[in-house]
């Protein structure tokens, strides 16, 4: 989405008192000056919202992952932060076998590889769920 479209949508949401979900908010331009103003309760030109309630829920991966940037101290002070731990082998195996229809052996192998790579910030869970099982090929996971 173009920056101007993002700005328009954020301003519309602000005036409507909407909840905005920003996925991977630290992997693209965050429009910090606009967000800082809106989170302080006014538009950059000082207008109050038509309806109160504007809220931003953002998700992000660590800045150690490629293409991620840290938010400024000003924006950090206007947000609450919750760190969610990576899935462990048991959870990953369950998701792959029950949802992605991997065999037990495929799910076990993929979960072991995922946990190792995730600890090095070289793969995200989103990357993992794109993986397809390889019927008849044991212990080989193609990403």
Short mmCIF file of N, CA, C and O in Angstrom, two decimals:
data_model
loop_
_atom_site.label_atom_id
_atom_site.label_comp_id
_atom_site.label_asym_id
_atom_site.label_seq_id
_atom_site.Cartn_x
_atom_site.Cartn_y
_atom_site.Cartn_z
N UNK A 1 0.84 -1.17 0.00
CA UNK A 1 0.00 0.00 0.00
C UNK A 1 0.89 1.24 0.00
O UNK A 1 1.89 1.30 0.73
N UNK A 2 0.54 2.19 -0.81
CA UNK A 2 1.30 3.44 -0.88
C UNK A 2 1.22 4.21 0.44
O UNK A 2 0.23 4.11 1.17
N UNK A 3 2.25 4.99 0.73
CA UNK A 3 2.30 5.77 1.96
C UNK A 3 1.08 6.69 2.08
O UNK A 3 0.50 6.82 3.17
N UNK A 4 0.69 7.33 0.99
CA UNK A 4 -0.46 8.25 1.03
C UNK A 4 -1.75 7.50 1.38
O UNK A 4 -2.61 8.01 2.11
N UNK A 5 -1.88 6.26 0.89
CA UNK A 5 -3.06 5.45 1.21
C UNK A 5 -3.07 5.06 2.69
O UNK A 5 -4.12 5.07 3.35
N UNK A 6 -1.88 4.71 3.21
CA UNK A 6 -1.77 4.37 4.63
C UNK A 6 -2.18 5.57 5.48
O UNK A 6 -2.91 5.44 6.46
N UNK A 7 -1.68 6.72 5.11
CA UNK A 7 -1.99 7.96 5.85
C UNK A 7 -3.50 8.22 5.84
O UNK A 7 -4.09 8.50 6.88
N UNK A 8 -4.11 8.10 4.67
CA UNK A 8 -5.55 8.33 4.55
C UNK A 8 -6.33 7.35 5.42
O UNK A 8 -7.27 7.75 6.13
N UNK A 9 -5.95 6.07 5.39
CA UNK A 9 -6.64 5.06 6.20
C UNK A 9 -6.47 5.30 7.70
O UNK A 9 -7.41 5.13 8.47
N UNK A 10 -5.26 5.68 8.11
CA UNK A 10 -5.03 5.96 9.53
C UNK A 10 -5.86 7.15 10.00
O UNK A 10 -6.45 7.11 11.09
N UNK A 11 -5.92 8.19 9.20
CA UNK A 11 -6.71 9.36 9.58
C UNK A 11 -8.20 9.01 9.63
O UNK A 11 -8.92 9.45 10.54
N UNK A 12 -8.67 8.22 8.69
CA UNK A 12 -10.08 7.79 8.67
C UNK A 12 -10.37 6.97 9.94
O UNK A 12 -11.37 7.20 10.64
N UNK A 13 -9.49 6.03 10.26
CA UNK A 13 -9.66 5.19 11.46
C UNK A 13 -9.63 6.05 12.71
O UNK A 13 -10.42 5.83 13.64
N UNK A 14 -8.75 7.03 12.75
CA UNK A 14 -8.65 7.93 13.90
C UNK A 14 -9.97 8.65 14.13
O UNK A 14 -10.49 8.69 15.24
N UNK A 15 -10.53 9.22 13.07
CA UNK A 15 -11.77 9.97 13.20
C UNK A 15 -12.97 9.08 13.50
O UNK A 15 -13.93 9.52 14.13
N UNK A 16 -12.90 7.80 13.10
CA UNK A 16 -14.00 6.87 13.36
C UNK A 16 -13.86 6.15 14.70
O UNK A 16 -14.75 5.41 15.11
N UNK A 17 -12.73 6.35 15.39
CA UNK A 17 -12.49 5.65 16.64
C UNK A 17 -12.28 4.16 16.45
O UNK A 17 -12.65 3.35 17.29
N UNK A 18 -11.68 3.80 15.33
CA UNK A 18 -11.50 2.40 14.96
C UNK A 18 -10.24 1.80 15.56
O UNK A 18 -9.32 2.51 15.97
N UNK A 19 -10.21 0.47 15.58
CA UNK A 19 -9.02 -0.28 15.96
C UNK A 19 -8.28 -0.63 14.68
O UNK A 19 -8.87 -1.19 13.75
N UNK A 20 -7.01 -0.32 14.63
CA UNK A 20 -6.17 -0.59 13.45
C UNK A 20 -5.18 -1.69 13.81
O UNK A 20 -4.50 -1.60 14.82
N UNK A 21 -5.11 -2.71 12.98
CA UNK A 21 -4.12 -3.77 13.16
C UNK A 21 -3.05 -3.57 12.10
O UNK A 21 -3.33 -3.62 10.91
N UNK A 22 -1.83 -3.35 12.56
CA UNK A 22 -0.69 -3.13 11.66
C UNK A 22 0.23 -4.34 11.77
O UNK A 22 0.99 -4.46 12.73
N UNK A 23 0.16 -5.23 10.80
CA UNK A 23 1.00 -6.43 10.79
C UNK A 23 2.40 -6.05 10.31
O UNK A 23 2.56 -5.29 9.36
N UNK A 24 3.40 -6.59 10.98
CA UNK A 24 4.80 -6.34 10.63
C UNK A 24 5.07 -4.83 10.55
O UNK A 24 5.67 -4.34 9.60
N UNK A 25 4.63 -4.12 11.58
CA UNK A 25 4.70 -2.65 11.53
C UNK A 25 6.13 -2.10 11.51
O UNK A 25 6.31 -0.95 11.15
N UNK A 26 7.12 -2.90 11.83
CA UNK A 26 8.49 -2.40 11.78
C UNK A 26 9.24 -2.84 10.52
O UNK A 26 10.44 -2.70 10.43
N UNK A 27 8.50 -3.33 9.53
CA UNK A 27 9.17 -3.75 8.30
C UNK A 27 8.89 -2.78 7.15
O UNK A 27 9.32 -3.00 6.03
N UNK A 28 8.16 -1.72 7.42
CA UNK A 28 7.86 -0.70 6.40
C UNK A 28 7.88 0.65 7.10
O UNK A 28 7.97 0.73 8.32
N UNK A 29 7.76 1.68 6.33
CA UNK A 29 7.72 3.02 6.91
C UNK A 29 6.59 3.10 7.92
O UNK A 29 5.44 2.80 7.62
N UNK A 30 6.92 3.47 9.16
CA UNK A 30 5.93 3.48 10.23
C UNK A 30 5.17 4.79 10.34
O UNK A 30 4.26 4.89 11.13
N UNK A 31 5.57 5.80 9.59
CA UNK A 31 4.91 7.10 9.66
C UNK A 31 4.85 7.58 11.11
O UNK A 31 3.81 7.91 11.64
N UNK A 32 6.00 7.60 11.75
CA UNK A 32 6.06 7.88 13.18
C UNK A 32 5.46 9.21 13.58
O UNK A 32 4.75 9.29 14.58
N UNK A 33 5.69 10.27 12.82
CA UNK A 33 5.14 11.57 13.24
C UNK A 33 3.62 11.53 13.23
O UNK A 33 2.98 12.07 14.14
N UNK A 34 3.02 10.89 12.23
CA UNK A 34 1.57 10.77 12.19
C UNK A 34 1.07 9.92 13.34
O UNK A 34 0.14 10.30 14.06
N UNK A 35 1.68 8.75 13.56
CA UNK A 35 1.26 7.88 14.65
C UNK A 35 1.42 8.55 16.01
O UNK A 35 0.55 8.44 16.89
N UNK A 36 2.53 9.26 16.21
CA UNK A 36 2.73 9.97 17.47
C UNK A 36 1.61 10.97 17.72
O UNK A 36 1.07 11.06 18.82
N UNK A 37 1.25 11.72 16.71
CA UNK A 37 0.17 12.71 16.85
C UNK A 37 -1.15 12.02 17.16
O UNK A 37 -1.85 12.39 18.11
N UNK A 38 -1.49 11.00 16.38
CA UNK A 38 -2.77 10.31 16.56
C UNK A 38 -2.86 9.64 17.93
O UNK A 38 -3.91 9.67 18.58
N UNK A 39 -1.77 9.04 18.36
CA UNK A 39 -1.77 8.38 19.67
C UNK A 39 -1.79 9.39 20.81
O UNK A 39 -2.08 9.02 21.95
N UNK A 40 -1.50 10.65 20.52
CA UNK A 40 -1.64 11.72 21.50
C UNK A 40 -3.04 12.33 21.45
O UNK A 40 -3.34 13.26 22.19
N UNK A 41 -3.89 11.83 20.55
CA UNK A 41 -5.28 12.27 20.53
C UNK A 41 -5.63 13.38 19.56
O UNK A 41 -6.74 13.91 19.59
N UNK A 42 -4.70 13.75 18.68
CA UNK A 42 -4.97 14.81 17.70
C UNK A 42 -4.29 14.48 16.37
O UNK A 42 -3.30 13.76 16.34
N UNK A 43 -4.82 15.02 15.29
CA UNK A 43 -4.17 14.89 13.99
C UNK A 43 -2.96 15.82 13.99
O UNK A 43 -2.85 16.70 14.86
N UNK A 44 -2.06 15.69 13.02
CA UNK A 44 -0.91 16.60 12.97
C UNK A 44 -1.31 18.07 12.89
O UNK A 44 -0.56 18.95 13.34
N UNK A 45 -2.49 18.37 12.35
CA UNK A 45 -2.94 19.77 12.30
C UNK A 45 -3.85 20.14 13.48
O UNK A 45 -4.54 21.16 13.45
N UNK A 46 -3.83 19.31 14.54
CA UNK A 46 -4.50 19.65 15.78
C UNK A 46 -5.98 19.30 15.90
O UNK A 46 -6.61 19.67 16.88
N UNK A 47 -6.54 18.57 14.96
CA UNK A 47 -7.96 18.21 15.03
C UNK A 47 -8.18 17.03 15.96
O UNK A 47 -7.40 16.08 15.97
N UNK A 48 -9.27 17.10 16.71
CA UNK A 48 -9.66 16.01 17.61
C UNK A 48 -10.45 14.98 16.80
O UNK A 48 -11.02 15.31 15.76
N UNK A 49 -10.53 13.73 17.29
CA UNK A 49 -11.29 12.72 16.55
C UNK A 49 -12.79 12.99 16.62
O UNK A 49 -13.28 13.58 17.57
N UNK A 50 -13.52 12.57 15.58
CA UNK A 50 -14.98 12.69 15.57
C UNK A 50 -15.57 11.72 16.60
O UNK A 50 -16.56 12.03 17.25
N UNK A 51 -14.96 10.55 16.72
CA UNK A 51 -15.40 9.50 17.66
C UNK A 51 -14.17 9.01 18.40
O UNK A 51 -13.18 8.65 17.78
N UNK A 52 -14.21 8.97 19.73
CA UNK A 52 -13.04 8.46 20.48
C UNK A 52 -12.89 6.95 20.33
O UNK A 52 -13.81 6.27 19.90
N UNK A 53 -11.74 6.45 20.69
CA UNK A 53 -11.52 5.00 20.69
C UNK A 53 -10.41 4.51 19.79
O UNK A 53 -10.09 3.32 19.78
N UNK A 54 -9.80 5.41 19.02
CA UNK A 54 -8.73 4.99 18.11
C UNK A 54 -7.67 4.20 18.86
O UNK A 54 -7.17 4.61 19.91
N UNK A 55 -7.35 3.02 18.34
CA UNK A 55 -6.37 2.13 18.95
C UNK A 55 -5.54 1.49 17.85
O UNK A 55 -6.07 1.16 16.79
N UNK A 56 -4.26 1.31 18.11
CA UNK A 56 -3.37 0.62 17.16
C UNK A 56 -2.86 -0.64 17.84
O UNK A 56 -2.36 -0.61 18.96
N UNK A 57 -3.01 -1.76 17.13
CA UNK A 57 -2.42 -3.03 17.56
C UNK A 57 -1.42 -3.40 16.48
O UNK A 57 -1.79 -3.57 15.32
N UNK A 58 -0.17 -3.47 16.85
CA UNK A 58 0.88 -3.76 15.87
C UNK A 58 1.61 -5.04 16.20
O UNK A 58 1.80 -5.38 17.37
N UNK A 59 2.00 -5.76 15.16
CA UNK A 59 2.85 -6.93 15.34
C UNK A 59 4.18 -6.66 14.67
O UNK A 59 4.24 -5.91 13.68
N UNK A 60 5.21 -7.24 15.21
CA UNK A 60 6.52 -7.09 14.57
C UNK A 60 7.44 -8.21 15.00
O UNK A 60 7.27 -8.79 16.07
N UNK A 61 8.39 -8.50 14.15
CA UNK A 61 9.46 -9.43 14.48
C UNK A 61 10.65 -8.63 14.98
O UNK A 61 10.70 -7.40 14.83
N UNK A 62 11.63 -9.28 15.58
CA UNK A 62 12.79 -8.56 16.13
C UNK A 62 13.53 -7.77 15.05
O UNK A 62 13.56 -8.16 13.88
N UNK A 63 14.13 -6.66 15.47
CA UNK A 63 14.88 -5.83 14.52
C UNK A 63 16.13 -6.54 14.01
O UNK A 63 16.72 -6.09 13.02
N UNK A 64 16.49 -7.65 14.63
CA UNK A 64 17.63 -8.43 14.14
C UNK A 64 17.29 -9.15 12.83
O UNK A 64 18.19 -9.59 12.12
N UNK A 65 16.01 -9.27 12.52
CA UNK A 65 15.61 -9.89 11.26
C UNK A 65 15.74 -8.86 10.13
O UNK A 65 15.51 -7.66 10.34
N UNK A 66 16.09 -9.32 8.96
CA UNK A 66 16.31 -8.44 7.81
C UNK A 66 15.09 -7.57 7.54
O UNK A 66 13.95 -8.02 7.63
N UNK A 67 15.35 -6.31 7.19
CA UNK A 67 14.29 -5.40 6.80
C UNK A 67 13.49 -4.79 7.94
O UNK A 67 12.51 -4.09 7.71
N UNK A 68 13.89 -5.02 9.19
CA UNK A 68 13.15 -4.48 10.34
C UNK A 68 13.91 -3.27 10.89
O UNK A 68 15.13 -3.24 10.89
N UNK A 69 13.16 -2.30 11.38
CA UNK A 69 13.77 -1.13 12.00
C UNK A 69 13.18 -0.93 13.40
O UNK A 69 12.05 -1.33 13.67
N UNK A 70 13.96 -0.30 14.25
CA UNK A 70 13.50 -0.02 15.61
C UNK A 70 12.62 1.22 15.59
O UNK A 70 12.84 2.15 14.81
N UNK A 71 11.61 1.24 16.46
CA UNK A 71 10.79 2.43 16.58
C UNK A 71 11.51 3.43 17.47
O UNK A 71 12.38 3.07 18.26
N UNK A 72 11.14 4.69 17.34
CA UNK A 72 11.78 5.73 18.15
C UNK A 72 11.34 5.62 19.60
O UNK A 72 10.35 4.98 19.93
N UNK A 73 12.08 6.29 20.48
CA UNK A 73 11.71 6.33 21.89
C UNK A 73 10.35 6.99 22.07
O UNK A 73 9.55 6.57 22.90
N UNK A 74 10.08 8.03 21.28
CA UNK A 74 8.79 8.73 21.39
C UNK A 74 7.63 7.78 21.11
O UNK A 74 6.66 7.74 21.87
N UNK A 75 7.73 7.00 20.05
CA UNK A 75 6.67 6.05 19.73
C UNK A 75 6.62 4.92 20.76
O UNK A 75 5.54 4.51 21.18
N UNK A 76 7.76 4.46 21.19
CA UNK A 76 7.81 3.40 22.21
C UNK A 76 7.07 3.80 23.48
O UNK A 76 6.42 2.98 24.12
N UNK A 77 7.16 5.08 23.85
CA UNK A 77 6.51 5.55 25.07
C UNK A 77 4.99 5.65 24.92
O UNK A 77 4.28 5.74 25.91
N UNK A 78 4.50 5.63 23.71
CA UNK A 78 3.06 5.72 23.47
C UNK A 78 2.42 4.35 23.25
O UNK A 78 1.23 4.25 23.04
N UNK A 79 3.23 3.31 23.29
CA UNK A 79 2.75 1.95 23.02
C UNK A 79 3.03 1.03 24.19
O UNK A 79 3.96 1.25 24.96
N UNK A 80 2.21 0.00 24.30
CA UNK A 80 2.51 -1.09 25.24
C UNK A 80 3.17 -2.18 24.43
O UNK A 80 2.81 -2.41 23.28
N UNK A 81 4.09 -2.89 25.03
CA UNK A 81 4.80 -3.94 24.32
C UNK A 81 4.63 -5.26 25.06
O UNK A 81 4.75 -5.32 26.28
N UNK A 82 4.33 -6.30 24.29
CA UNK A 82 4.21 -7.65 24.84
C UNK A 82 5.09 -8.56 24.01
O UNK A 82 4.92 -8.65 22.79
N UNK A 83 6.05 -9.20 24.66
CA UNK A 83 6.91 -10.15 23.95
C UNK A 83 6.25 -11.53 24.00
O UNK A 83 5.90 -12.02 25.07
N UNK A 84 6.10 -12.13 22.84
CA UNK A 84 5.50 -13.46 22.74
C UNK A 84 6.61 -14.43 22.35
O UNK A 84 7.27 -14.24 21.32
N UNK A 85 6.86 -15.45 23.17
CA UNK A 85 7.95 -16.38 22.85
C UNK A 85 7.64 -17.20 21.59
O UNK A 85 6.47 -17.39 21.23
N UNK A 86 8.70 -17.65 20.96
CA UNK A 86 8.56 -18.53 19.80
C UNK A 86 7.88 -19.83 20.21
O UNK A 86 8.00 -20.25 21.37
N UNK A 87 7.21 -20.45 19.27
CA UNK A 87 6.66 -21.78 19.54
C UNK A 87 7.81 -22.75 19.78
O UNK A 87 8.86 -22.66 19.15
N UNK A 88 7.61 -23.71 20.67
CA UNK A 88 8.57 -24.77 20.91
C UNK A 88 8.31 -25.91 19.93
O UNK A 88 7.35 -25.91 19.16
N UNK A 89 9.17 -26.92 19.99
CA UNK A 89 9.06 -28.07 19.08
C UNK A 89 7.70 -28.75 19.18
O UNK A 89 7.10 -29.12 18.18
N UNK A 90 7.19 -28.89 20.41
CA UNK A 90 5.92 -29.58 20.62
C UNK A 90 4.77 -28.84 19.93
O UNK A 90 3.95 -29.46 19.24
N UNK A 91 4.71 -27.51 20.08
CA UNK A 91 3.65 -26.72 19.45
C UNK A 91 3.76 -26.75 17.93
O UNK A 91 2.76 -26.89 17.23
N UNK A 92 4.98 -26.61 17.44
CA UNK A 92 5.19 -26.61 15.99
C UNK A 92 4.79 -27.96 15.40
O UNK A 92 4.09 -28.02 14.37
N UNK A 93 5.19 -29.03 16.05
CA UNK A 93 4.85 -30.38 15.57
C UNK A 93 3.33 -30.55 15.53
O UNK A 93 2.78 -31.06 14.56
N UNK A 94 2.66 -30.09 16.57
CA UNK A 94 1.19 -30.18 16.63
C UNK A 94 0.54 -29.41 15.49
O UNK A 94 -0.36 -29.92 14.81
N UNK A 95 0.99 -28.20 15.25
CA UNK A 95 0.42 -27.37 14.18
C UNK A 95 0.65 -28.03 12.82
O UNK A 95 -0.26 -28.11 12.00
N UNK A 96 1.86 -28.52 12.60
CA UNK A 96 2.17 -29.13 11.30
C UNK A 96 1.41 -30.43 11.08
O UNK A 96 0.92 -30.68 9.98
N UNK A 97 1.28 -31.24 12.11
CA UNK A 97 0.60 -32.52 11.91
C UNK A 97 -0.91 -32.36 11.88
O UNK A 97 -1.59 -32.98 11.04
N UNK A 98 -1.47 -31.52 12.73
CA UNK A 98 -2.93 -31.39 12.80
C UNK A 98 -3.51 -30.44 11.76
O UNK A 98 -4.61 -30.66 11.26
N UNK A 99 -2.81 -29.39 11.46
CA UNK A 99 -3.36 -28.38 10.54
C UNK A 99 -2.81 -28.54 9.13
O UNK A 99 -3.56 -28.48 8.15
N UNK A 100 -1.52 -28.75 9.01
CA UNK A 100 -0.89 -28.85 7.69
C UNK A 100 -0.86 -30.27 7.14
O UNK A 100 -0.40 -30.50 6.04
N UNK A 101 -1.31 -31.23 7.93
CA UNK A 101 -1.40 -32.63 7.51
C UNK A 101 -0.04 -33.26 7.21
O UNK A 101 0.07 -34.11 6.32
N UNK A 102 0.98 -32.85 7.93
CA UNK A 102 2.28 -33.51 7.83
C UNK A 102 2.16 -34.86 8.53
O UNK A 102 1.39 -35.01 9.48
N UNK A 103 2.94 -35.84 8.10
CA UNK A 103 3.02 -37.09 8.86
C UNK A 103 3.75 -36.78 10.16
O UNK A 103 4.41 -35.73 10.28
N UNK A 104 3.69 -37.68 11.12
CA UNK A 104 4.39 -37.48 12.38
C UNK A 104 5.89 -37.26 12.16
O UNK A 104 6.50 -36.40 12.78
N UNK A 105 6.46 -38.07 11.28
CA UNK A 105 7.90 -37.96 11.00
C UNK A 105 8.25 -36.62 10.35
O UNK A 105 9.22 -35.97 10.72
N UNK A 106 7.44 -36.20 9.38
CA UNK A 106 7.68 -34.91 8.71
C UNK A 106 7.52 -33.76 9.70
O UNK A 106 8.34 -32.83 9.71
N UNK A 107 6.49 -33.82 10.53
CA UNK A 107 6.24 -32.75 11.50
C UNK A 107 7.38 -32.66 12.52
O UNK A 107 7.82 -31.57 12.88
N UNK A 108 7.87 -33.82 12.95
CA UNK A 108 8.97 -33.83 13.92
C UNK A 108 10.23 -33.22 13.31
O UNK A 108 10.88 -32.38 13.91
N UNK A 109 10.57 -33.63 12.09
CA UNK A 109 11.76 -33.11 11.42
C UNK A 109 11.64 -31.60 11.17
O UNK A 109 12.58 -30.84 11.44
N UNK A 110 10.50 -31.17 10.68
CA UNK A 110 10.30 -29.75 10.39
C UNK A 110 10.34 -28.92 11.67
O UNK A 110 10.90 -27.82 11.68
N UNK A 111 9.76 -29.43 12.76
CA UNK A 111 9.75 -28.67 14.01
C UNK A 111 11.16 -28.51 14.56
O UNK A 111 11.51 -27.44 15.07
N UNK A 112 11.98 -29.54 14.43
CA UNK A 112 13.37 -29.44 14.89
C UNK A 112 14.14 -28.41 14.09
O UNK A 112 14.89 -27.59 14.65
N UNK A 113 13.98 -28.42 12.78
CA UNK A 113 14.66 -27.45 11.92
C UNK A 113 14.16 -26.05 12.22
O UNK A 113 14.95 -25.11 12.38
N UNK A 114 12.84 -25.90 12.36
CA UNK A 114 12.27 -24.57 12.61
C UNK A 114 12.80 -23.98 13.92
O UNK A 114 13.23 -22.83 13.96
N UNK A 115 12.76 -24.74 15.01
CA UNK A 115 13.19 -24.22 16.31
C UNK A 115 14.65 -23.78 16.25
O UNK A 115 15.01 -22.73 16.79
N UNK A 116 15.48 -24.55 15.57
CA UNK A 116 16.90 -24.17 15.44
C UNK A 116 17.05 -22.86 14.65
O UNK A 116 17.76 -21.95 15.06
N UNK A 117 16.37 -22.77 13.50
CA UNK A 117 16.49 -21.57 12.67
C UNK A 117 15.83 -20.35 13.33
O UNK A 117 16.35 -19.23 13.23
N UNK A 118 14.71 -20.55 13.99
CA UNK A 118 14.02 -19.43 14.66
C UNK A 118 14.89 -18.84 15.76
O UNK A 118 14.88 -17.63 15.98
N UNK A 119 15.66 -19.68 16.45
CA UNK A 119 16.52 -19.18 17.52
C UNK A 119 17.62 -18.27 16.97
O UNK A 119 18.18 -17.45 17.69
N UNK A 120 17.91 -18.40 15.68
CA UNK A 120 18.93 -17.56 15.03
C UNK A 120 18.28 -16.41 14.25
O UNK A 120 18.97 -15.70 13.51
N UNK A 121 16.94 -16.26 14.38
CA UNK A 121 16.19 -15.23 13.66
C UNK A 121 16.36 -15.31 12.15
O UNK A 121 16.40 -14.30 11.45
N UNK A 122 16.47 -16.53 11.62
CA UNK A 122 16.61 -16.69 10.17
C UNK A 122 15.33 -17.18 9.52
O UNK A 122 15.29 -17.33 8.30
N UNK A 123 14.30 -17.44 10.32
CA UNK A 123 13.02 -17.89 9.78
C UNK A 123 11.91 -17.41 10.72
O UNK A 123 12.12 -17.30 11.92
N UNK A 124 10.77 -17.09 10.16
CA UNK A 124 9.63 -16.72 10.98
C UNK A 124 8.59 -17.84 10.90
O UNK A 124 8.65 -18.69 10.02
N UNK A 125 7.62 -17.81 11.79
CA UNK A 125 6.59 -18.84 11.75
C UNK A 125 5.79 -18.76 10.45
O UNK A 125 5.37 -19.76 9.91
N UNK A 126 5.63 -17.56 9.93
CA UNK A 126 4.94 -17.37 8.65
C UNK A 126 5.67 -18.14 7.54
O UNK A 126 5.04 -18.74 6.67
N UNK A 127 7.00 -18.14 7.57
CA UNK A 127 7.78 -18.91 6.59
C UNK A 127 7.49 -20.40 6.74
O UNK A 127 7.35 -21.11 5.76
N UNK A 128 7.41 -20.84 7.98
CA UNK A 128 7.19 -22.26 8.24
C UNK A 128 5.84 -22.73 7.71
O UNK A 128 5.74 -23.80 7.12
N UNK A 129 4.79 -21.95 7.92
CA UNK A 129 3.48 -22.43 7.51
C UNK A 129 3.31 -22.45 5.99
O UNK A 129 2.35 -23.01 5.49
N UNK A 130 4.27 -21.86 5.27
CA UNK A 130 4.26 -21.96 3.80
C UNK A 130 4.83 -23.29 3.32
O UNK A 130 4.67 -23.66 2.17
N UNK A 131 5.52 -23.99 4.22
CA UNK A 131 6.15 -25.27 3.89
C UNK A 131 5.08 -26.31 3.57
O UNK A 131 4.05 -26.38 4.24
N UNK A 132 5.31 -27.10 2.56
CA UNK A 132 4.40 -28.18 2.19
C UNK A 132 5.01 -29.52 2.55
O UNK A 132 6.21 -29.72 2.39
N UNK A 133 4.20 -30.46 3.04
CA UNK A 133 4.74 -31.78 3.34
C UNK A 133 5.18 -32.47 2.05
O UNK A 133 4.66 -32.20 0.98
N UNK A 134 6.16 -33.34 2.18
CA UNK A 134 6.70 -34.06 1.02
C UNK A 134 6.40 -35.54 1.20
O UNK A 134 7.23 -36.28 1.76
N UNK A 135 5.23 -36.01 0.77
CA UNK A 135 4.86 -37.41 0.98
C UNK A 135 5.93 -38.36 0.44
O UNK A 135 6.46 -38.16 -0.66
N UNK A 136 6.25 -39.35 1.25
CA UNK A 136 7.22 -40.36 0.82
C UNK A 136 8.65 -39.95 0.95
O UNK A 136 9.56 -40.72 0.69
N UNK A 137 8.92 -38.70 1.34
CA UNK A 137 10.29 -38.24 1.51
C UNK A 137 10.50 -37.97 2.98
O UNK A 137 10.06 -36.96 3.51
N UNK A 138 11.14 -38.91 3.66
CA UNK A 138 11.32 -38.75 5.09
C UNK A 138 12.49 -37.82 5.39
O UNK A 138 13.49 -37.81 4.70
N UNK A 139 12.29 -37.02 6.43
CA UNK A 139 13.31 -36.13 6.98
C UNK A 139 13.81 -35.08 6.01
O UNK A 139 14.84 -34.47 6.19
N UNK A 140 13.10 -34.80 4.91
CA UNK A 140 13.47 -33.75 3.99
C UNK A 140 12.32 -32.76 3.92
O UNK A 140 11.22 -33.11 3.53
N UNK A 141 12.58 -31.55 4.31
CA UNK A 141 11.56 -30.52 4.28
C UNK A 141 12.02 -29.48 3.27
O UNK A 141 13.11 -28.94 3.35
N UNK A 142 11.18 -29.20 2.30
CA UNK A 142 11.52 -28.22 1.26
C UNK A 142 10.86 -26.89 1.58
O UNK A 142 9.65 -26.82 1.71
N UNK A 143 11.66 -25.84 1.73
CA UNK A 143 11.13 -24.51 2.05
C UNK A 143 11.14 -23.68 0.79
O UNK A 143 12.06 -23.68 0.03
#
